Amino acid sequence: MDKMTWWKEAVVYQIYPKSFQDSNGDGIGDLRGIINRLAYIKELGANVIWLCPVYMSPMDDGGYDISDYYHIHPMFGTDADMDELIEKAGEMGIKILMDLVVNHTSDEHEWFQEALQNPKSKYADYYIFKETKDGNPPNNWRSYFGGPAWERVEGTNRFYLHAFSRKQPDLNWENRELREEIYRMVNYWLDKGLGGFRIDAICNIKKRMEYGFFQPDGEDGLRYIGDFILNQPGIEEFLYELNERTFRPHNSMTVAEANVPEELLEQFIGEKGFFTMVFDFSYADIDVPDTGEWFRPRHFTVSELRKNIFNSQKMVQEKGWGAVYLENHDQNRSVNKYLPKEDIHYYSKTMLGSLFFFLRGTPFIYQGQEIGMENMTLESIADYDDIATHGQYERALKAGIREEEAFAIVAKRSRDNNRTPMQWDEGKNAGFSDAKSTWMKVNPDYKRISVARQEKDGESVLNFYRKLAGLRRGGKYASVMTYGVFLPYEVEEASVIAWQRIADTERLLVIHNFQNREGVVKIPEGYDEKVIGNYKSEYFNTGSYRLKPYESIVLYKTTE
Ligand code: GLC
Ligand code: CA
């Protein structure tokens, strides 16, 4: 059995601070708003909060462009508010994870400003600059957000590399002094009593620098940058050092945003791994091709989804520990992604909740997921705030897709779907803010979907999530639910996803009917006890079970 640790037993709640709760009526969520809602998070059953970035930033990419790692953006509050949040959460048994963004900084960071103005300064080597003789960019890599990955320094033949937006220059991890600066900053935060970090885009920090013209893989004449900067040989030296100098001495929880190939996985999440867990993208990004082009959506079946989930579970279980999630701030709403439009309702939403809560790994709930929030489509492309949405739209047009169609596909996948304000109640701005207008529109469905409404209703998505989290955090089933080995359970129905979790003397059988019709599965002997299900029906073991549409049911037995 796995070694027991606090972060394996945790339930995490992810907050997008700009959209969670506004406390001072400026239409933007803030730290005080989060402090005021700690009781809600505790009641939901989460004991860790991951906060998306709240540092100083020009907010070109929602705060993932940091201009000062040591201070809180005034829009979110003060440095003292952050300390207070850590303290108050701590008193309630909740640990805080911050986002660690160290693949790049903002171009407004003072290091980069120095580097720009003075190519001879030591800061120039904190980034990746390259001068060319002919004035053309050093190569034709495409940044993840679209367009060239190199930006010219005005009036020169000097370029800098940016894997993401041009306002996010990449840091040069080869530089020892820079690495020391990063460790100092990470320890500064950890010493304040943080639980740890979610670590952004970390697989990109080692670059295989090659210059010239590469075979393009798109209509734009550019080539996917990931081929050269993802998981490159030598990255392990940087990650090892980072862990040794910061996380390990603090016994931190660290979740790396890292799609790691199987050969490397043990180094990442094994017993002595660089991180305590990783997010993989294998089922959250099932609708996107490997090159990340939202505008060429991949259609998928339930069988494929099952295969991806099972492969990921088996692979991670062999090597260490993982994080499981259906949503985050880079995704659209899971109910819109995985379910046909006409099938989005209480049963299918709760089935999805159960689907990820009973997997092996630490569950991450993204704000609003627990009330079944849905996508929101804005009127025109100009209304979107998310930089990736604009990049994808431009690429779609370049690929010859008509405007209307490009808009429709990109809007469905836009990250802004998950960045709309949290829907607390049926009042003004859904209880998110007293302001006249909020930074991002409130989804007009808030009268139908809100915390207040669901709190009153025993049979709500929210109350189902509360039960799931409760089961995971304590009581009879918590141990097998957390530490049980994952074992696929073969069924004949193509749209049923089922597995077992196996501990020394206990087992769970977890079944999901991922379709709008009935399905029948065999039930082995001994599974006489129902743990949870989204239909009220009574359960007896008769050797088989007839599932209702989108039913989920979890059964339990003890073994010798
Ligand atoms: C990660 C973040 C995403 C951000 C990108 C660049 O993927 O989750 O929101 O845009 O890194 O920092
Ligand atoms: Ca505010």
XYZ file of C-alpha atoms and ligand atoms in Angstrom, residues 14 16 50 52-53 61-65 99 101 103-104 144-145 163-165 168 198-202 204 257 281 328-330 386-388 415 419, ligand 1:
48
model
C -9.182 25.715 -6.884
C -9.699 31.854 -9.724
C -5.091 26.377 -4.750
C -4.402 31.112 -9.170
C -1.809 33.933 -9.280
C -2.472 36.424 -19.197
C -4.698 36.488 -16.122
C -1.759 37.033 -13.751
C 0.465 34.306 -15.218
C 2.665 37.214 -16.222
C 0.707 29.302 -8.165
C 5.109 30.711 -12.392
C 9.061 29.479 -16.746
C 8.668 33.162 -17.531
C 1.600 28.371 -27.436
C -0.805 31.252 -27.805
C 6.745 30.391 -25.269
C 3.504 32.086 -24.247
C 2.516 35.720 -24.951
C 5.824 36.643 -20.986
C 0.872 24.418 -8.015
C 3.694 24.745 -10.504
C 2.922 26.334 -13.809
C 4.238 25.230 -17.210
C 7.279 23.702 -15.528
C 9.172 23.990 -20.485
C 1.346 21.115 -14.451
C -3.900 16.215 -19.605
C -9.456 24.204 -14.105
C -9.018 27.791 -15.273
C -7.614 26.610 -18.644
C -8.604 35.375 -22.533
C -5.503 35.798 -24.659
C -5.541 32.166 -25.823
C -10.914 29.540 -21.056
C -13.604 32.416 -15.594
C -0.350 27.452 -17.613
C -1.499 28.166 -16.957
C -2.164 29.033 -17.966
C -1.180 30.039 -18.474
C 0.123 29.377 -18.973
C 1.221 30.372 -19.105
O -0.749 26.595 -18.610
O -2.371 27.245 -16.364
O -3.306 29.661 -17.459
O -1.757 30.750 -19.526
O 0.573 28.387 -18.092
O 1.700 30.787 -17.858
